[in-house]
Short mmCIF file of C-alpha atoms in Angstrom, two decimals:
data_model
loop_
_atom_site.label_atom_id
_atom_site.label_comp_id
_atom_site.label_asym_id
_atom_site.label_seq_id
_atom_site.Cartn_x
_atom_site.Cartn_y
_atom_site.Cartn_z
CA MET A 368 202.33 -9.33 60.09
CA ALA A 369 203.92 -12.46 58.68
CA ILE A 370 202.01 -15.65 57.92
CA ALA A 371 203.72 -18.92 58.73
CA GLY A 372 204.22 -21.10 55.71
CA GLY A 373 206.32 -23.83 54.23
CA VAL A 374 205.94 -26.14 57.21
CA PRO A 375 205.47 -29.75 56.10
CA GLU A 376 205.08 -31.52 59.44
CA ALA A 377 204.39 -30.08 62.90
CA ALA A 378 202.93 -26.75 61.84
CA ALA A 379 201.00 -28.39 59.03
CA ARG A 380 198.84 -30.12 61.62
CA ALA A 381 198.03 -26.70 63.05
CA ARG A 382 196.24 -25.96 59.78
CA GLU A 383 193.91 -28.89 60.32
CA PRO A 384 190.59 -27.85 61.86
CA ARG A 385 190.14 -28.98 65.42
CA PRO A 386 187.30 -31.36 66.30
CA GLN A 387 183.91 -29.70 66.56
CA SER A 388 183.50 -31.18 70.05
CA ASP A 389 186.27 -28.89 71.33
CA LEU A 390 184.43 -25.81 70.13
CA GLU A 391 181.19 -27.10 71.60
CA ALA A 392 182.91 -27.72 74.92
CA TRP A 393 183.97 -24.09 75.11
CA ARG A 394 180.47 -23.01 74.03
CA SER A 395 178.92 -25.00 76.90
CA LEU A 396 181.29 -23.50 79.46
CA LEU A 397 181.03 -19.90 78.26
CA SER A 398 177.23 -20.05 77.99
CA ILE A 399 177.12 -20.37 81.80
CA PHE A 400 178.76 -16.96 82.21
CA SER A 401 176.95 -15.29 79.32
CA ASN A 402 173.56 -15.74 81.00
CA TYR A 403 174.44 -13.11 83.63
CA SER A 404 175.09 -10.15 81.36
CA SER A 405 174.26 -8.99 77.85
CA VAL A 406 177.82 -7.65 77.55
CA LEU A 407 179.22 -11.06 78.40
CA ASP A 408 176.79 -12.64 75.96
CA GLU A 409 178.06 -10.41 73.14
CA TRP A 410 181.66 -11.14 74.15
CA VAL A 411 181.03 -14.89 74.11
CA GLU A 412 179.38 -14.76 70.69
CA LYS A 413 182.26 -12.70 69.32
CA MET A 414 184.78 -15.15 70.70
CA LEU A 415 182.94 -18.16 69.27
CA GLU A 416 182.66 -16.50 65.85
CA GLU A 417 186.39 -15.82 65.88
CA ALA A 418 187.04 -19.42 66.93
CA LYS A 419 184.81 -20.70 64.14
CA ARG A 420 186.70 -18.59 61.62
CA HIS A 421 189.99 -20.08 62.79
CA GLU A 422 188.46 -23.55 62.61
CA GLN A 423 187.43 -23.01 58.99
CA ASN A 424 190.66 -21.38 57.85
CA GLY A 425 192.93 -23.70 59.80
CA GLU A 426 195.88 -21.47 58.91
CA PRO A 427 198.45 -20.79 61.63
CA GLU A 428 199.52 -17.19 61.82
CA LEU A 429 202.60 -15.78 63.47
CA TRP A 430 201.58 -12.41 64.82
CA ILE A 431 204.77 -10.63 63.81
CA MET A 432 204.24 -6.90 63.49
CA ASN A 433 207.90 -5.92 63.70
CA LYS A 434 210.59 -8.62 63.57
CA PRO A 435 213.48 -6.54 64.98
CA ALA A 436 211.39 -5.10 67.82
CA GLN A 437 209.86 -8.42 68.84
CA SER A 438 213.19 -10.22 68.57
CA LEU A 439 214.81 -7.52 70.69
CA CYS A 440 212.10 -7.87 73.35
CA ILE A 441 212.64 -11.62 73.56
CA CYS A 442 216.42 -11.11 73.75
CA VAL A 443 215.96 -8.66 76.62
CA ILE A 444 213.68 -11.14 78.43
CA ILE A 445 216.20 -13.97 77.98
CA THR A 446 219.08 -11.79 79.20
CA ALA A 447 217.13 -10.53 82.21
CA ALA A 448 215.99 -14.04 83.14
CA VAL A 449 219.51 -15.49 82.91
CA ILE A 450 221.19 -12.68 84.87
CA LEU A 451 218.56 -12.39 87.62
CA ASN A 452 218.23 -16.14 88.21
CA ILE A 453 222.00 -16.62 88.27
CA CYS A 454 222.32 -13.79 90.80
CA VAL A 455 219.78 -15.41 93.15
CA ILE A 456 221.22 -18.91 92.71
CA GLN A 457 224.77 -17.67 93.31
CA ASN A 458 223.69 -15.73 96.40
CA ILE A 459 222.07 -18.81 97.96
CA TYR A 460 224.76 -21.25 96.86
CA HIS A 461 227.55 -19.26 98.56
CA ASN A 462 225.69 -18.89 101.85
CA ASP A 463 225.93 -21.98 104.07
CA LEU A 464 223.08 -20.82 106.30
CA LYS A 465 220.71 -20.38 103.35
CA LEU A 466 221.66 -23.79 101.95
CA LYS A 467 220.49 -25.33 105.20
CA THR A 468 217.12 -23.52 105.05
CA VAL A 469 214.12 -25.14 103.38
CA HIS A 470 212.78 -21.81 102.14
CA PHE A 471 215.96 -20.86 100.29
CA LEU A 472 216.41 -24.41 98.99
CA LEU A 473 213.02 -24.14 97.28
CA ILE A 474 213.83 -20.66 95.96
CA LYS A 475 217.11 -21.93 94.53
CA ASN A 476 215.39 -24.81 92.74
CA LEU A 477 212.65 -22.54 91.39
CA CYS A 478 215.31 -20.20 90.00
CA ILE A 479 217.12 -23.18 88.47
CA VAL A 480 213.89 -24.15 86.68
CA ASP A 481 213.45 -20.61 85.40
CA LEU A 482 217.09 -20.41 84.30
CA ILE A 483 216.78 -23.64 82.30
CA GLY A 484 213.54 -22.34 80.82
CA ALA A 485 215.19 -19.11 79.70
CA LEU A 486 218.00 -21.07 78.03
CA CYS A 487 215.97 -23.95 76.54
CA VAL A 488 212.46 -22.59 75.89
CA LEU A 489 212.78 -18.92 74.90
CA PRO A 490 215.37 -19.36 72.09
CA VAL A 491 212.71 -21.24 70.08
CA PRO A 492 210.26 -18.32 69.76
CA LEU A 493 213.24 -15.99 69.25
CA ILE A 494 214.53 -17.95 66.24
CA THR A 495 211.02 -18.50 64.86
CA THR A 496 210.23 -14.79 65.16
CA MET A 497 213.46 -13.84 63.38
CA GLN A 498 212.74 -16.30 60.57
CA GLY A 499 209.04 -15.40 60.35
CA GLU A 500 207.91 -19.03 60.26
CA TRP A 501 208.38 -22.42 61.91
CA THR A 502 211.10 -24.19 59.96
CA PHE A 503 211.99 -27.03 62.33
CA GLY A 504 210.88 -30.59 61.86
CA GLU A 505 208.53 -32.86 63.75
CA VAL A 506 211.27 -34.29 66.00
CA ILE A 507 212.32 -30.82 67.19
CA CYS A 508 208.68 -29.94 67.77
CA SER A 509 208.21 -33.04 69.95
CA LEU A 510 211.37 -32.27 71.92
CA ASN A 511 210.27 -28.68 72.37
CA SER A 512 206.87 -29.86 73.59
CA ILE A 513 208.48 -32.19 76.16
CA ILE A 514 210.76 -29.42 77.43
CA ASN A 515 207.88 -26.93 77.65
CA VAL A 516 205.61 -29.28 79.60
CA LEU A 517 208.49 -30.40 81.85
CA LEU A 518 209.65 -26.92 82.81
CA TRP A 519 206.26 -25.28 83.21
CA LEU A 520 204.95 -28.18 85.28
CA GLN A 521 208.09 -28.14 87.44
CA HIS A 522 207.77 -24.37 87.80
CA ILE A 523 204.21 -24.76 89.10
CA ILE A 524 205.22 -27.57 91.48
CA MET A 525 208.09 -25.56 92.95
CA PHE A 526 205.85 -22.51 93.30
CA ILE A 527 203.23 -24.57 95.16
CA MET A 528 205.89 -26.10 97.43
CA LEU A 529 207.24 -22.64 98.17
CA LYS A 530 203.79 -21.34 99.12
CA ILE A 531 203.12 -24.38 101.33
CA ASP A 532 206.45 -23.76 103.04
CA ARG A 533 205.48 -20.14 103.77
CA VAL A 534 202.12 -21.22 105.19
CA LEU A 535 203.80 -23.79 107.46
CA ALA A 536 206.40 -21.27 108.59
CA SER A 537 203.64 -18.83 109.57
CA CYS A 538 201.27 -21.30 111.23
CA LEU A 539 203.51 -23.78 113.01
CA PRO A 540 204.60 -23.05 116.59
CA ILE A 541 208.15 -21.94 117.26
CA GLY A 542 210.48 -24.93 117.11
CA LYS A 543 208.15 -27.06 114.96
CA TYR A 544 209.24 -25.58 111.63
CA PRO A 545 210.42 -27.10 109.39
CA LEU A 546 208.43 -30.29 109.56
CA PHE A 547 210.94 -32.22 107.43
CA PRO A 548 214.76 -32.09 107.25
CA ILE A 549 216.54 -30.47 104.36
CA ARG A 550 217.62 -33.82 102.87
CA PHE A 551 214.03 -35.01 102.67
CA ILE A 552 212.99 -31.80 100.89
CA SER A 553 215.87 -32.23 98.44
CA PHE A 554 214.68 -35.79 97.77
CA VAL A 555 211.12 -34.55 97.17
CA VAL A 556 212.44 -31.95 94.72
CA MET A 557 214.32 -34.67 92.82
CA LEU A 558 211.14 -36.79 92.70
CA SER A 559 209.21 -33.79 91.38
CA TRP A 560 211.68 -33.51 88.49
CA LEU A 561 211.18 -37.19 87.67
CA PHE A 562 207.40 -36.77 87.90
CA SER A 563 207.42 -33.71 85.63
CA PHE A 564 209.61 -35.46 83.07
CA SER A 565 207.38 -38.55 83.09
CA VAL A 566 204.25 -36.45 82.61
CA ALA A 567 205.89 -34.46 79.80
CA VAL A 568 206.95 -37.60 77.93
CA PHE A 569 203.59 -39.31 78.51
CA VAL A 570 201.52 -36.35 77.34
CA THR A 571 203.65 -35.65 74.27
CA THR A 572 203.70 -39.35 73.35
CA ASN A 573 199.94 -39.83 73.65
CA TYR A 574 198.99 -36.45 72.14
CA ASP A 575 200.80 -35.26 69.04
CA ALA A 576 203.03 -32.25 69.45
CA LEU A 577 201.48 -29.25 67.73
CA PHE A 578 203.03 -25.92 66.80
CA GLU A 579 200.88 -23.25 68.45
CA PRO A 580 201.38 -19.97 66.53
CA ALA A 581 199.69 -17.91 69.26
CA ILE A 582 202.57 -18.68 71.66
CA ILE A 583 205.21 -19.57 69.00
CA LEU A 584 206.01 -22.84 70.78
CA CYS A 585 205.18 -26.50 70.36
CA ILE A 586 202.67 -27.94 72.83
CA PRO A 587 200.73 -31.22 73.09
CA ASP A 588 197.47 -31.18 71.15
CA LEU A 589 195.36 -31.63 74.27
CA PRO A 590 191.54 -31.58 74.09
CA SER A 591 189.74 -28.43 75.14
CA VAL A 592 188.21 -30.30 78.09
CA PHE A 593 191.65 -30.28 79.69
CA PHE A 594 191.93 -26.50 79.47
CA ILE A 595 188.38 -26.12 80.78
CA PHE A 596 189.39 -28.24 83.77
CA ILE A 597 192.50 -26.07 84.29
CA LEU A 598 190.34 -22.94 84.07
CA VAL A 599 187.97 -24.27 86.73
CA ILE A 600 190.87 -25.21 89.02
CA TYR A 601 192.39 -21.78 88.46
CA CYS A 602 189.14 -20.01 89.42
CA LEU A 603 188.76 -22.22 92.51
CA ALA A 604 192.35 -21.52 93.59
CA LEU A 605 191.89 -17.79 93.10
CA PHE A 606 188.63 -17.81 95.06
CA THR A 607 190.17 -19.89 97.86
CA ILE A 608 193.19 -17.58 98.19
CA ILE A 609 191.02 -14.46 98.36
CA VAL A 610 188.63 -15.97 100.91
CA GLY A 611 191.54 -17.38 102.93
CA TYR A 612 193.27 -14.03 103.12
CA VAL A 613 190.05 -12.26 104.17
CA LEU A 614 189.55 -14.81 106.97
CA VAL A 615 193.16 -14.50 108.11
CA ALA A 616 192.95 -10.70 108.05
CA ILE A 617 189.74 -10.76 110.13
CA PHE A 618 191.31 -13.18 112.63
CA LEU A 619 194.48 -11.10 113.01
CA ARG A 620 192.50 -7.87 113.28
CA ARG A 621 190.37 -9.33 116.09
CA LYS A 622 193.47 -10.55 117.89
CA GLN A 623 195.04 -7.13 117.52
CA VAL A 624 191.92 -5.43 118.93
CA ALA A 625 191.81 -7.89 121.83
CA ALA A 626 195.48 -7.21 122.57
CA SER A 627 194.93 -3.45 122.55
CA HIS A 628 192.18 -3.82 125.19
CA ASN A 629 194.60 -5.63 127.52
CA PRO A 630 197.76 -3.49 127.58
CA ALA A 631 198.96 -5.07 130.82
CA SER A 632 199.18 -8.57 129.34
CA VAL A 633 202.31 -9.85 127.61
CA HIS A 634 201.91 -10.54 123.89
CA ILE A 635 204.39 -12.77 122.16
CA LEU A 636 203.03 -12.30 118.64
CA ASP A 637 203.10 -9.06 116.67
CA TYR A 638 199.67 -9.25 115.04
CA ARG A 639 200.17 -6.07 113.04
CA GLY A 640 203.41 -7.47 111.63
CA LEU A 641 201.70 -10.77 110.86
CA GLU A 642 198.95 -8.89 109.03
CA ARG A 643 201.48 -7.03 106.91
CA THR A 644 203.29 -10.29 106.15
CA ALA A 645 200.02 -11.98 105.17
CA MET A 646 199.15 -9.03 102.93
CA ALA A 647 202.54 -9.17 101.19
CA SER A 648 202.25 -12.94 100.69
CA PHE A 649 198.72 -12.53 99.34
CA LEU A 650 199.77 -9.86 96.82
CA VAL A 651 202.76 -11.91 95.62
CA THR A 652 200.63 -15.05 95.20
CA LEU A 653 197.87 -13.09 93.47
CA SER A 654 200.35 -11.51 91.07
CA HIS A 655 201.65 -14.95 90.11
CA LEU A 656 198.12 -16.23 89.50
CA VAL A 657 197.20 -13.18 87.42
CA LEU A 658 200.26 -13.78 85.24
CA TYR A 659 198.87 -17.21 84.31
CA ILE A 660 195.83 -15.61 82.62
CA PRO A 661 197.76 -14.78 79.41
CA THR A 662 198.91 -18.42 79.29
CA LEU A 663 195.29 -19.60 79.31
CA LEU A 664 194.38 -17.07 76.62
CA VAL A 665 197.13 -17.94 74.12
CA ILE A 666 197.32 -21.69 74.80
CA GLY A 667 193.90 -22.74 76.06
CA LEU A 668 191.93 -20.37 73.80
CA HIS A 669 194.62 -20.19 71.06
CA GLY A 670 194.39 -16.39 71.11
CA TRP A 671 190.91 -16.51 69.53
CA ILE A 672 189.48 -13.52 71.39
CA LEU A 673 192.57 -11.32 71.24
CA PRO A 674 193.66 -8.79 68.63
CA PRO A 675 197.21 -9.19 67.25
CA ILE A 676 198.66 -6.67 69.72
CA GLY A 677 196.90 -8.52 72.56
CA ILE A 678 198.50 -11.79 71.48
CA LEU A 679 201.93 -10.16 71.40
CA ILE A 680 201.50 -8.68 74.87
CA CYS A 681 200.34 -12.03 76.26
CA ASP A 682 203.31 -13.77 74.65
CA MET A 683 205.77 -11.37 76.28
CA ILE A 684 204.07 -11.83 79.67
CA VAL A 685 204.27 -15.62 79.30
CA TYR A 686 207.96 -15.43 78.40
CA SER A 687 208.56 -13.07 81.34
CA GLU A 688 207.37 -15.69 83.82
CA PHE A 689 210.93 -17.02 83.84
CA PHE A 690 212.24 -13.95 85.66
CA ILE A 691 209.20 -12.71 87.59
CA HIS A 692 210.07 -14.59 90.80
CA PRO A 693 213.69 -13.33 91.13
CA VAL A 694 212.43 -9.81 90.41
CA ILE A 695 209.85 -10.03 93.19
CA LEU A 696 212.39 -11.66 95.53
CA LEU A 697 215.02 -8.97 94.96
CA ALA A 698 212.42 -6.21 95.17
CA THR A 699 211.11 -7.40 98.54
CA SER A 700 214.40 -8.47 100.15
CA THR A 701 216.68 -5.55 100.95
CA ARG A 702 219.35 -7.81 102.40
CA MET A 703 219.58 -10.07 99.33
CA ARG A 704 219.63 -7.00 97.10
CA LYS A 705 222.63 -5.63 99.01
CA GLU A 706 224.38 -9.01 98.89
CA VAL A 707 223.87 -9.27 95.13
CA ARG A 708 225.15 -5.73 94.61
CA SER A 709 228.20 -6.52 96.71
CA THR A 710 228.90 -9.65 94.65
CA LEU A 711 228.52 -7.77 91.37
CA ARG A 712 230.81 -5.04 92.69
CA ARG A 713 233.50 -7.58 93.57
CA LEU A 714 233.21 -9.21 90.15
CA ARG A 715 233.56 -5.84 88.43
CA GLN A 716 236.62 -5.02 90.50
CA SER A 717 238.22 -8.38 89.73
CA PHE A 718 237.64 -7.90 85.99
CA SER A 719 238.98 -4.34 86.11
CA ARG A 720 242.22 -5.55 87.76
CA ARG A 721 242.78 -8.00 84.94
#
């Protein structure tokens, strides 16, 4: 394990102890959960003791257990993210029908965000891991913070828009979807980029950029109240999605039972198919939400409660978010998988002829 050192500016501020109010804010939140179980109470106390130790030491640590292995993992993630996102983008871009579809327009833009993230975000932890310490200056740290906030915020916005589109496609009557033309959606996507960039610049300008060794990236030094708010929103979203799926499943099951009792009637909707589609959408959405837990642990909690191997695993999961969506898309779409294979086959043949 290598300890970061020799950092005069951005990482030096990481050594400064955080305000005591931040620690107390986490103590107030976690005390609510610890009242329900002695195990949780012990876990909370252990976490707070670990946080207090980090507060007193104020020394940023890069959890590097094996430089070549960790660097190789990040290289594999970058390569996979670039190749998979380019394959999906190329498949949509060369299909006129998909370009005129709102769903594929949103998928294309989400993959563009992830591709930029793989090229602009992940090289920073790769270089830092290879060097064993943060050696860049304060300006680079601020730029890295702006890029990180911009791309992750845009990623979340595109993901939300994509889920809203799927809900509208499932609920609206035939002929009513999409609600808005493709040009309007493209305009909204452009506005979302401007919004994300404005938020990134505003946050980084008003809160100093700080090198976070737990994630090996620079992020704004936001107060803990912000991450508590994000945690509450996350729990509410998770609870809403679970309850919503249960209600939809009950509704579809009742409709299916009612349809089975009237075999003579004509049924336009395939309720069993709708139930399977809802289940698949629920699992995909849930998997995306679960993947945000490591982000909260290494950024919101600064990796306080995790052992070194836990921090490394969370880091790799966070970095892998840039190729999770194309993996899920290609795994669930047989047709797109065949089209991508056909394209790769043609490219290989063209290179072999040369």
